[in-house]
Amino acid sequence: VYGAALEELLHAPDCDAIVCVVGSSGQFHPELAVEPIVGAGRDATKPLAVFIAPQADQSLALLAEAGIAAFRTPEACADAVRAALAWVPPVEVPTEASRDLTPVTSALTAAGNPALDAEQASAVFAALGIPQAPSRVLRDGDDDLSGMAYPVAAKVISTDVAHRTEAGGVVIGIEDEAGLRVACRDIRARIAETLPSALVTGIQVQAMESGLAEVLLGFRRDPAVGPVVILGAGGILAEVYADVAIRIAPVTLTQARDMIDAVAGLAPLLGYRGLPPGDLDALAAAIRALSELAFLEAPRILEAEINPLMVKAPGDGVVAVDGLVVYEE
């Protein structure tokens, strides 16, 4: 009966994988418990796993000899089935960058500091070909605010301020010169109060940008697996949700598109339920570009992050609004 039922499942078009569960009979009557599985499953063309409890050495040996995966715990069996169903064929890993990385090296050298400020990080991302929001830096004593196109955002520039919004270092939606002067003064006052030891080197005045979605795009050198690229929903809540796609860097455009599909929070960009789609080609190109930091060995990027990267309508591209870069020489 068991062998016949298993044969039916192995040939059923609507069955993708089979888990056979064997109880105590596997310990005392392997000829009844697992031999039907061996007979039906020896030439199986779809995933077949067997979980046996309690310990049944003879049954496990029969299954191993037949090349059938057998497990002693349900957790191990579940992990293996999930891995089998999620398997994808290996892809060819890029062996060289799709662009000249010399401008990136130049931008890092010009910064002269392993922890770049926001404006210096923007120069690195621009050198990778990732569009940046137009900006201007106001240093101490710079009173010339002519030529600004409002509305703008004002943001503190300091390598000592990791999270500018939380520290009170950001003011958005500034409509005129008078408002900009007030915002710059208030930002400096708040940073002096919240982070008195922080060295403020200027105020970044940036054009206000909008898009269909905010994305977090990151690069890390993981101590265990090496360089990886990370994609997730962006903005101030990016760290709240564990909704990210991670791939070994560098990635191809095809892999970049797979990453976009894997992040549930980015479903609206796919045109979900009639929503306007985003420029996925531009987003995939930005993912690939950032991942190619893996090719840069001297100086060596340890961490880079754009948050948020604004994704616009098809044909309108993406634009980076904020970011950070840390490297070692």
XYZ file of C-alpha atoms in Angstrom:
329
model
C 0.000 0.000 0.000
C 2.744 2.462 0.965
C 4.843 1.793 -2.121
C 1.877 2.152 -4.448
C 0.785 5.422 -2.830
C 4.321 6.810 -3.076
C 4.523 5.829 -6.746
C 1.336 7.798 -7.418
C 2.713 10.894 -5.675
C 6.056 10.682 -7.460
C 4.275 10.777 -10.816
C 1.534 13.268 -9.886
C 2.056 16.557 -11.802
C 0.638 18.633 -8.936
C 3.085 17.237 -6.358
C 6.463 19.008 -6.175
C 8.149 17.215 -3.262
C 7.432 14.346 -0.890
C 8.275 13.813 2.779
C 7.837 10.274 4.094
C 7.448 10.044 7.890
C 8.298 6.725 9.526
C 7.646 5.889 13.180
C 8.827 3.092 15.431
C 8.406 0.482 12.709
C 11.543 1.922 11.157
C 13.447 0.710 14.196
C 11.961 -2.775 14.405
C 10.691 -3.632 10.893
C 12.786 -1.862 8.277
C 11.653 -4.339 5.619
C 8.108 -3.041 6.085
C 8.875 0.586 6.920
C 11.439 1.732 4.371
C 11.855 -0.934 1.692
C 8.696 0.303 -0.109
C 10.243 3.793 -0.056
C 13.506 2.445 -1.447
C 11.686 0.579 -4.203
C 9.539 3.505 -5.290
C 12.019 6.284 -4.688
C 15.291 4.897 -6.032
C 14.777 6.641 -9.384
C 12.739 9.623 -8.117
C 12.952 12.736 -10.295
C 11.565 15.122 -7.660
C 12.729 15.874 -4.091
C 12.090 12.956 -1.737
C 12.980 13.055 1.967
C 12.399 10.632 4.827
C 12.131 11.510 8.515
C 12.458 8.606 10.980
C 11.908 8.656 14.748
C 13.093 7.118 16.981
C 16.645 6.255 15.948
C 16.588 3.494 13.316
C 20.121 2.730 12.126
C 19.230 -0.151 9.819
C 16.498 1.809 8.063
C 18.772 4.841 7.720
C 21.464 2.633 6.196
C 19.029 1.180 3.646
C 17.925 4.652 2.602
C 21.494 5.958 2.378
C 22.513 3.012 0.218
C 19.641 3.836 -2.161
C 20.670 7.495 -2.315
C 17.523 8.741 -0.560
C 17.865 11.641 1.903
C 16.932 10.551 5.431
C 16.818 12.616 8.627
C 16.659 12.012 12.358
C 14.891 15.272 13.284
C 11.945 17.112 11.705
C 13.876 20.407 11.795
C 16.755 19.028 9.723
C 14.297 17.494 7.273
C 12.374 20.768 6.890
C 15.581 22.760 6.340
C 16.747 20.334 3.654
C 13.417 20.345 1.803
C 13.304 24.130 1.846
C 16.868 24.322 0.514
C 16.071 21.826 -2.248
C 12.980 23.727 -3.384
C 14.792 27.086 -3.252
C 17.828 25.872 -5.209
C 18.847 27.865 -8.246
C 21.527 26.907 -10.757
C 24.929 28.573 -10.423
C 25.439 31.753 -12.422
C 28.589 33.110 -13.985
C 30.173 35.605 -11.586
C 31.433 38.822 -13.223
C 35.237 38.934 -13.233
C 35.631 42.650 -13.953
C 33.647 45.811 -13.388
C 31.371 47.132 -16.078
C 32.876 50.607 -15.613
C 36.188 52.305 -14.899
C 36.590 52.490 -11.112
C 39.397 55.063 -11.257
C 36.965 57.954 -10.528
C 35.856 56.105 -7.393
C 39.440 55.785 -6.222
C 39.970 59.480 -6.922
C 36.887 60.421 -4.893
C 38.117 58.349 -1.945
C 41.612 59.816 -2.158
C 40.219 63.353 -2.260
C 38.210 62.685 0.906
C 41.333 61.758 2.870
C 39.273 60.247 5.683
C 38.252 56.569 6.035
C 34.818 57.661 7.299
C 33.440 59.933 4.593
C 30.921 62.660 5.262
C 27.676 62.806 3.279
C 29.017 65.075 0.542
C 32.153 62.970 0.067
C 30.065 59.778 -0.013
C 27.865 61.373 -2.660
C 30.941 61.929 -4.820
C 31.810 58.215 -4.564
C 28.323 57.119 -5.587
C 28.309 59.625 -8.449
C 31.611 58.137 -9.644
C 29.829 54.776 -9.796
C 27.253 56.298 -12.123
C 24.460 56.443 -9.520
C 22.585 59.771 -9.914
C 22.742 62.113 -6.914
C 20.333 64.801 -5.775
C 21.779 68.246 -6.668
C 23.388 69.770 -3.586
C 25.621 72.530 -2.327
C 27.680 72.799 0.851
C 27.589 75.839 3.105
C 30.723 76.166 5.192
C 31.216 78.405 8.220
C 30.945 82.034 7.218
C 29.322 81.282 3.867
C 26.458 83.772 3.665
C 25.924 83.645 -0.090
C 22.658 81.785 -0.636
C 22.039 83.039 -4.142
C 21.161 80.647 -6.954
C 19.210 78.204 -4.763
C 16.228 76.477 -6.373
C 13.647 75.974 -3.666
C 12.278 73.910 -1.997
C 15.421 72.413 -0.453
C 16.513 70.257 2.477
C 19.295 71.258 4.880
C 21.423 68.518 6.456
C 24.360 68.650 8.837
C 27.725 67.459 7.498
C 29.745 65.638 10.142
C 31.463 62.278 10.260
C 30.541 62.194 13.961
C 26.794 62.137 13.238
C 25.770 58.664 12.045
C 21.999 59.266 11.998
C 21.375 62.849 10.996
C 17.598 62.812 11.339
C 17.609 61.410 14.894
C 20.250 63.950 15.948
C 18.136 66.862 14.714
C 20.470 67.510 11.828
C 17.900 67.569 9.014
C 15.268 70.108 7.979
C 13.190 69.438 4.853
C 10.775 71.452 2.748
C 12.537 74.804 3.110
C 10.753 77.273 0.835
C 12.958 80.376 0.766
C 16.257 81.986 1.744
C 14.991 83.232 5.087
C 13.829 79.736 6.007
C 17.184 78.294 4.956
C 19.103 80.676 7.196
C 16.892 79.755 10.151
C 17.237 76.016 9.397
C 21.040 76.199 9.243
C 21.188 78.047 12.557
C 18.775 75.613 14.220
C 20.642 72.557 12.941
C 23.942 73.756 14.385
C 22.250 74.556 17.707
C 20.597 71.134 17.954
C 23.786 69.235 17.094
C 25.699 71.263 19.680
C 23.073 70.209 22.228
C 22.597 66.544 21.300
C 26.182 65.752 20.233
C 28.416 68.454 21.730
C 31.612 66.627 20.726
C 30.614 66.329 17.039
C 32.691 68.300 14.550
C 30.347 70.041 12.128
C 32.101 70.882 8.860
C 29.165 72.413 7.037
C 25.519 72.217 6.020
C 24.482 70.298 2.919
C 21.705 72.065 1.019
C 20.005 69.581 -1.250
C 17.185 69.766 -3.775
C 14.006 68.097 -2.543
C 13.444 64.829 -4.380
C 10.402 62.594 -4.637
C 9.694 59.209 -6.145
C 7.400 56.219 -6.122
C 9.386 54.418 -3.409
C 12.399 54.773 -1.128
C 15.004 52.021 -1.276
C 17.948 51.101 0.921
C 20.943 49.929 -1.099
C 24.025 48.734 0.752
C 27.414 47.078 0.358
C 29.345 45.247 3.099
C 32.456 43.132 3.418
C 31.138 40.320 5.568
C 33.883 38.573 7.592
C 32.403 35.151 6.802
C 31.372 35.317 3.146
C 33.135 38.394 1.749
C 31.538 41.274 -0.168
C 27.741 41.327 -0.288
C 25.134 43.732 -1.646
C 21.898 44.417 0.265
C 18.547 45.714 -0.985
C 15.544 46.639 1.139
C 12.762 49.137 1.587
C 14.354 52.461 2.554
C 13.629 55.480 4.712
C 13.690 55.919 8.479
C 12.030 52.514 9.095
C 14.534 50.500 7.039
C 16.073 48.909 10.131
C 12.688 47.965 11.602
C 11.754 45.444 8.907
C 13.825 42.344 8.186
C 12.702 42.529 4.560
C 15.916 42.507 2.557
C 17.579 40.625 -0.280
C 21.280 39.820 0.092
C 23.573 38.495 -2.634
C 27.285 37.848 -2.973
C 28.877 40.802 -4.774
C 29.347 41.550 -7.596
C 25.968 40.793 -9.166
C 24.676 40.790 -12.712
C 21.675 42.793 -13.908
C 19.627 39.577 -13.873
C 20.544 38.924 -10.251
C 19.761 42.544 -9.415
C 16.256 42.133 -10.847
C 15.838 38.940 -8.798
C 16.755 40.933 -5.674
C 14.031 43.479 -6.452
C 11.481 40.683 -6.839
C 12.569 39.141 -3.509
C 11.815 42.225 -1.350
C 8.136 42.197 -0.402
C 8.163 45.895 0.490
C 9.086 46.790 -3.098
C 6.043 45.053 -4.611
C 4.433 48.431 -5.448
C 7.316 49.109 -7.847
C 6.260 46.046 -9.839
C 2.880 47.606 -10.565
C 1.150 45.685 -7.757
C -2.670 46.024 -7.886
C -2.572 48.702 -10.523
C -0.059 50.988 -8.798
C 2.306 52.891 -11.119
C 5.486 50.850 -11.690
C 8.951 52.138 -10.911
C 12.027 52.385 -13.102
C 13.259 48.863 -12.368
C 15.954 48.997 -15.053
C 17.530 52.029 -13.370
C 17.248 50.407 -9.936
C 18.874 47.181 -11.193
C 21.690 49.218 -12.755
C 22.282 50.996 -9.435
C 22.380 47.662 -7.564
C 24.940 46.276 -9.999
C 27.009 49.477 -9.848
C 27.230 49.472 -6.047
C 28.014 45.744 -5.975
C 31.057 46.379 -8.167
C 32.792 47.990 -5.186
C 33.815 44.369 -4.588
C 36.437 44.825 -7.334
C 38.054 47.763 -5.524
C 40.945 46.493 -3.394
C 43.014 49.632 -2.810
C 41.518 51.557 -1.179
C 39.173 48.857 0.062
C 35.539 49.740 0.740
C 34.335 48.173 3.994
C 30.819 49.597 3.987
C 28.692 51.753 1.716
C 25.014 52.573 1.977
C 22.495 54.730 0.151
C 19.345 55.409 2.166
C 17.142 56.493 0.653
C 17.533 55.876 -3.049
C 14.429 57.369 -4.643
C 12.914 55.254 -7.425
C 10.981 57.244 -10.008
C 8.648 56.316 -12.861
C 9.954 54.299 -15.849
C 12.414 56.395 -17.823
C 12.944 58.857 -14.953
C 15.590 56.756 -13.198
C 16.683 56.780 -9.571
C 18.371 59.405 -7.410
C 20.380 59.015 -4.197
C 19.463 61.370 -1.370
C 21.716 60.262 1.492
C 24.539 57.818 2.061
C 27.702 56.787 3.851
C 31.034 55.204 2.922
C 33.730 53.672 5.124
C 36.992 52.378 3.661
C 40.501 51.297 4.568
C 43.674 52.086 2.653
